């Protein structure tokens, strides 16, 4: 089966088997960014197109910024897996998924190239314009699946994307070497407040007042996206202040 590319930026199409209609003809409101975790874009594209992979995505951006489309945007690709955002668990029906070529943390985790970032930004701008996706709807795979995923990781330049009109970004509060943050098991009002803010922003965060394993993973996901200098899952003052500003900025965006 062949299809026509949705974006004029697409270099080629390569049909993936694993896709289906979006549930209830839902329109995408989220844009989820991943890394491939494979040694090359060609290997990733080949794998994502196979039925036995049980995964797929809408787009792959290679290290040179070239864009391959595998699934039409009106179709539901299988990229998010078990995931959650703002009460929704069928993230695949609500999103468009972009895989960015990078072998990932298990294989050296190289920097994303300038050409690649330009390709990602251009594609995101095009998708956002056509689907009216809000800034706080541009997310990392780790945001919607913090217990399982850490991609695209701390080297991905979210600040650069935001400067180009893609996604939400607030400059993080400086990290203090003397502030090691609250560790696992901490029971503190600061934890309860952070859990409430994380939940308000969209994460599936426990509301226990205890810094348990799941809360730490959600904090790490937030840090990977918004405070990547130190993504350790601990609740320090920098994380708290940055989280407060991000939630406030998101709320203003929703009201607007």
Short mmCIF file of C-alpha atoms in Angstrom, two decimals:
data_model
loop_
_atom_site.label_atom_id
_atom_site.label_comp_id
_atom_site.label_asym_id
_atom_site.label_seq_id
_atom_site.Cartn_x
_atom_site.Cartn_y
_atom_site.Cartn_z
CA UNK A 1 0.00 0.00 0.00
CA UNK A 2 1.30 3.42 -0.92
CA UNK A 3 0.10 6.79 0.33
CA UNK A 4 0.64 10.45 -0.30
CA UNK A 5 2.88 12.29 2.15
CA UNK A 6 1.10 14.72 4.47
CA UNK A 7 3.98 17.20 4.53
CA UNK A 8 5.93 18.74 1.64
CA UNK A 9 9.03 18.27 3.81
CA UNK A 10 8.90 14.49 3.43
CA UNK A 11 11.75 13.04 1.36
CA UNK A 12 10.08 9.68 0.84
CA UNK A 13 7.33 7.41 2.13
CA UNK A 14 7.87 3.87 3.39
CA UNK A 15 4.66 2.11 4.38
CA UNK A 16 4.40 0.64 7.87
CA UNK A 17 1.99 -2.23 8.48
CA UNK A 18 1.13 -1.48 12.09
CA UNK A 19 -1.50 1.25 11.96
CA UNK A 20 -5.26 1.61 12.06
CA UNK A 21 -7.97 4.28 12.16
CA UNK A 22 -7.82 6.62 15.15
CA UNK A 23 -10.41 5.62 17.76
CA UNK A 24 -13.61 7.55 17.24
CA UNK A 25 -12.02 9.53 14.42
CA UNK A 26 -10.10 11.54 17.05
CA UNK A 27 -8.03 14.46 15.78
CA UNK A 28 -4.42 14.59 17.01
CA UNK A 29 -3.71 17.17 19.72
CA UNK A 30 -0.32 15.85 20.84
CA UNK A 31 3.06 15.59 19.12
CA UNK A 32 5.33 12.95 20.70
CA UNK A 33 9.08 12.98 20.06
CA UNK A 34 11.17 9.81 20.43
CA UNK A 35 14.62 8.59 19.57
CA UNK A 36 14.96 5.37 17.59
CA UNK A 37 17.44 3.60 19.87
CA UNK A 38 18.89 1.88 16.79
CA UNK A 39 22.24 2.10 15.02
CA UNK A 40 20.92 3.71 11.84
CA UNK A 41 17.80 5.37 10.49
CA UNK A 42 17.53 2.74 7.75
CA UNK A 43 17.46 -0.06 10.30
CA UNK A 44 14.89 1.84 12.33
CA UNK A 45 12.68 2.44 9.29
CA UNK A 46 12.91 -1.21 8.27
CA UNK A 47 11.98 -2.36 11.78
CA UNK A 48 9.17 0.16 12.25
CA UNK A 49 7.61 -0.93 8.95
CA UNK A 50 7.48 -4.63 9.83
CA UNK A 51 4.36 -6.30 11.21
CA UNK A 52 6.39 -8.39 13.68
CA UNK A 53 7.81 -5.27 15.33
CA UNK A 54 4.36 -4.43 16.74
CA UNK A 55 5.39 -0.76 16.63
CA UNK A 56 5.31 2.06 14.10
CA UNK A 57 5.43 5.84 13.90
CA UNK A 58 4.35 8.57 11.54
CA UNK A 59 7.80 9.98 10.77
CA UNK A 60 11.51 9.21 11.08
CA UNK A 61 14.07 12.02 10.92
CA UNK A 62 17.57 10.77 10.11
CA UNK A 63 20.85 12.27 11.32
CA UNK A 64 21.02 14.51 8.24
CA UNK A 65 17.52 15.91 8.71
CA UNK A 66 15.86 13.89 5.93
CA UNK A 67 12.29 12.88 6.71
CA UNK A 68 10.60 9.57 5.95
CA UNK A 69 6.87 9.13 6.52
CA UNK A 70 5.67 5.64 7.44
CA UNK A 71 2.05 6.18 8.50
CA UNK A 72 -0.47 8.76 7.22
CA UNK A 73 -1.35 11.30 9.88
CA UNK A 74 -5.04 10.39 9.84
CA UNK A 75 -4.07 6.88 10.94
CA UNK A 76 -3.20 5.70 14.46
CA UNK A 77 0.47 4.68 14.61
CA UNK A 78 1.77 2.40 17.37
CA UNK A 79 4.49 4.57 18.88
CA UNK A 80 3.51 5.58 22.42
CA UNK A 81 2.82 2.19 24.00
CA UNK A 82 1.44 2.12 27.54
CA UNK A 83 1.20 5.83 28.23
CA UNK A 84 -0.79 8.62 29.86
CA UNK A 85 -1.31 12.35 29.56
CA UNK A 86 -3.99 14.51 31.19
CA UNK A 87 -6.27 11.60 31.90
CA UNK A 88 -5.93 10.03 28.46
CA UNK A 89 -4.45 6.55 28.10
CA UNK A 90 -4.89 6.05 24.34
CA UNK A 91 -2.09 8.43 23.45
CA UNK A 92 -1.68 6.81 20.03
CA UNK A 93 -5.15 7.97 18.98
CA UNK A 94 -4.47 11.50 20.19
CA UNK A 95 -0.98 12.01 18.79
CA UNK A 96 1.46 12.10 15.92
CA UNK A 97 4.74 10.32 16.61
CA UNK A 98 8.18 11.35 15.34
CA UNK A 99 11.19 9.05 15.74
CA UNK A 100 14.53 10.87 15.65
CA UNK A 101 17.56 8.82 14.70
CA UNK A 102 19.86 8.33 17.69
CA UNK A 103 21.25 5.03 18.98
CA UNK A 104 20.27 6.07 22.48
CA UNK A 105 21.66 5.80 25.97
CA UNK A 106 22.57 2.12 25.63
CA UNK A 107 24.83 2.84 22.65
CA UNK A 108 26.77 5.99 23.49
CA UNK A 109 23.95 8.53 23.09
CA UNK A 110 25.62 10.96 20.65
CA UNK A 111 24.52 14.56 20.24
CA UNK A 112 21.68 15.33 17.87
CA UNK A 113 23.18 17.01 14.80
CA UNK A 114 22.35 20.57 13.75
CA UNK A 115 20.93 19.33 10.45
CA UNK A 116 18.80 16.81 12.26
CA UNK A 117 17.45 19.42 14.65
CA UNK A 118 16.59 21.70 11.72
CA UNK A 119 14.68 18.84 10.14
CA UNK A 120 12.83 18.08 13.37
CA UNK A 121 11.93 21.74 13.89
CA UNK A 122 10.66 22.21 10.34
CA UNK A 123 8.55 19.06 10.51
CA UNK A 124 7.12 19.99 13.91
CA UNK A 125 6.28 23.50 12.70
CA UNK A 126 4.44 22.04 9.72
CA UNK A 127 2.47 19.53 11.82
CA UNK A 128 1.61 22.11 14.48
CA UNK A 129 0.32 24.55 11.86
CA UNK A 130 -1.90 21.96 10.21
CA UNK A 131 -3.30 20.45 13.42
CA UNK A 132 -3.24 23.49 15.73
CA UNK A 133 -1.25 21.66 18.40
CA UNK A 134 -0.68 23.76 21.54
CA UNK A 135 2.83 24.39 22.88
CA UNK A 136 2.23 22.13 25.88
CA UNK A 137 1.06 19.38 23.54
CA UNK A 138 4.60 18.84 22.22
CA UNK A 139 6.00 16.13 24.48
CA UNK A 140 8.78 13.61 24.94
CA UNK A 141 8.10 9.89 24.94
CA UNK A 142 9.42 10.00 28.50
CA UNK A 143 6.71 12.52 29.44
CA UNK A 144 3.87 10.15 28.56
CA UNK A 145 5.63 6.94 29.70
CA UNK A 146 8.01 7.98 32.52
CA UNK A 147 8.07 4.57 34.14
CA UNK A 148 9.42 2.96 30.93
CA UNK A 149 11.11 5.54 28.73
CA UNK A 150 13.80 8.23 28.86
CA UNK A 151 13.83 9.34 25.22
CA UNK A 152 14.67 11.59 23.49
CA UNK A 153 16.75 12.34 26.57
CA UNK A 154 18.72 15.13 28.20
CA UNK A 155 20.71 16.05 25.07
CA UNK A 156 17.63 16.93 23.08
CA UNK A 157 17.43 20.73 22.77
CA UNK A 158 13.89 21.64 23.79
CA UNK A 159 14.91 25.26 24.30
CA UNK A 160 15.92 25.51 20.64
CA UNK A 161 12.57 24.08 19.55
CA UNK A 162 10.68 26.59 21.69
CA UNK A 163 12.63 29.49 20.20
CA UNK A 164 11.31 28.32 16.83
CA UNK A 165 7.72 28.14 18.06
CA UNK A 166 7.69 24.43 18.87
CA UNK A 167 6.69 23.37 22.37
CA UNK A 168 6.65 24.95 25.81
CA UNK A 169 9.86 25.97 27.54
CA UNK A 170 10.77 28.01 30.59
CA UNK A 171 14.41 28.67 31.51
CA UNK A 172 15.18 26.33 34.42
CA UNK A 173 16.29 27.61 37.79
CA UNK A 174 20.04 27.15 38.31
CA UNK A 175 21.16 23.85 39.80
CA UNK A 176 23.06 24.06 43.08
CA UNK A 177 25.79 21.51 43.74
CA UNK A 178 24.97 21.86 47.44
CA UNK A 179 21.29 20.99 46.99
CA UNK A 180 21.07 17.23 46.54
CA UNK A 181 17.28 17.22 46.81
CA UNK A 182 14.87 14.91 48.55
CA UNK A 183 15.62 11.23 48.04
CA UNK A 184 13.45 8.14 47.71
CA UNK A 185 11.20 7.62 50.70
CA UNK A 186 11.02 11.27 51.69
CA UNK A 187 7.64 12.24 53.16
CA UNK A 188 7.28 16.00 52.97
CA UNK A 189 4.80 18.71 52.02
CA UNK A 190 7.18 19.66 49.21
CA UNK A 191 6.64 16.22 47.72
CA UNK A 192 2.87 16.55 47.94
CA UNK A 193 3.02 19.97 46.29
CA UNK A 194 5.27 18.69 43.49
CA UNK A 195 3.01 15.69 42.92
CA UNK A 196 0.01 18.01 42.62
CA UNK A 197 1.80 20.26 40.13
CA UNK A 198 3.07 17.33 38.05
CA UNK A 199 -0.47 15.99 37.88
CA UNK A 200 -1.86 19.42 36.99
CA UNK A 201 0.58 19.67 34.10
CA UNK A 202 -0.42 16.27 32.74
CA UNK A 203 1.78 13.53 34.19
CA UNK A 204 0.42 10.45 35.91
CA UNK A 205 1.88 11.27 39.31
CA UNK A 206 0.99 9.56 42.61
CA UNK A 207 -0.70 11.85 45.14
CA UNK A 208 0.72 10.32 48.32
CA UNK A 209 3.07 12.93 49.73
CA UNK A 210 5.81 10.30 49.55
CA UNK A 211 8.70 10.37 47.10
CA UNK A 212 8.20 6.81 45.91
CA UNK A 213 9.74 5.12 42.86
CA UNK A 214 6.99 6.22 40.48
CA UNK A 215 7.13 9.83 41.67
CA UNK A 216 10.90 9.83 41.21
CA UNK A 217 10.51 8.57 37.64
CA UNK A 218 7.96 11.28 36.88
CA UNK A 219 10.29 13.92 38.35
CA UNK A 220 13.11 12.53 36.20
CA UNK A 221 10.88 12.77 33.11
CA UNK A 222 10.11 16.38 33.93
CA UNK A 223 13.81 17.08 34.44
CA UNK A 224 14.78 15.40 31.16
CA UNK A 225 12.47 17.80 29.35
CA UNK A 226 12.64 21.01 31.38
CA UNK A 227 15.77 20.81 33.58
CA UNK A 228 18.14 18.47 31.72
CA UNK A 229 21.32 19.61 33.45
CA UNK A 230 20.68 17.09 36.24
CA UNK A 231 17.97 14.52 35.63
CA UNK A 232 18.32 12.39 38.75
CA UNK A 233 14.70 12.05 39.90
CA UNK A 234 15.37 13.92 43.14
CA UNK A 235 13.20 16.82 44.19
CA UNK A 236 15.54 19.79 44.60
CA UNK A 237 14.78 23.51 44.77
CA UNK A 238 15.64 24.08 41.12
CA UNK A 239 13.18 21.41 40.02
CA UNK A 240 10.44 22.79 42.27
CA UNK A 241 10.84 26.35 40.98
CA UNK A 242 11.08 25.27 37.34
CA UNK A 243 8.01 23.05 37.70
CA UNK A 244 6.04 25.93 39.20
CA UNK A 245 6.84 28.18 36.25
CA UNK A 246 6.12 25.51 33.64
CA UNK A 247 2.73 24.74 35.18
CA UNK A 248 1.86 28.44 35.34
CA UNK A 249 2.88 28.94 31.70
CA UNK A 250 0.82 25.93 30.65
CA UNK A 251 -2.21 27.24 32.56
CA UNK A 252 -1.92 30.62 30.81
CA UNK A 253 -1.75 28.81 27.48
CA UNK A 254 -4.90 26.79 28.30
CA UNK A 255 -6.80 29.91 29.37
CA UNK A 256 -5.69 31.76 26.25
#
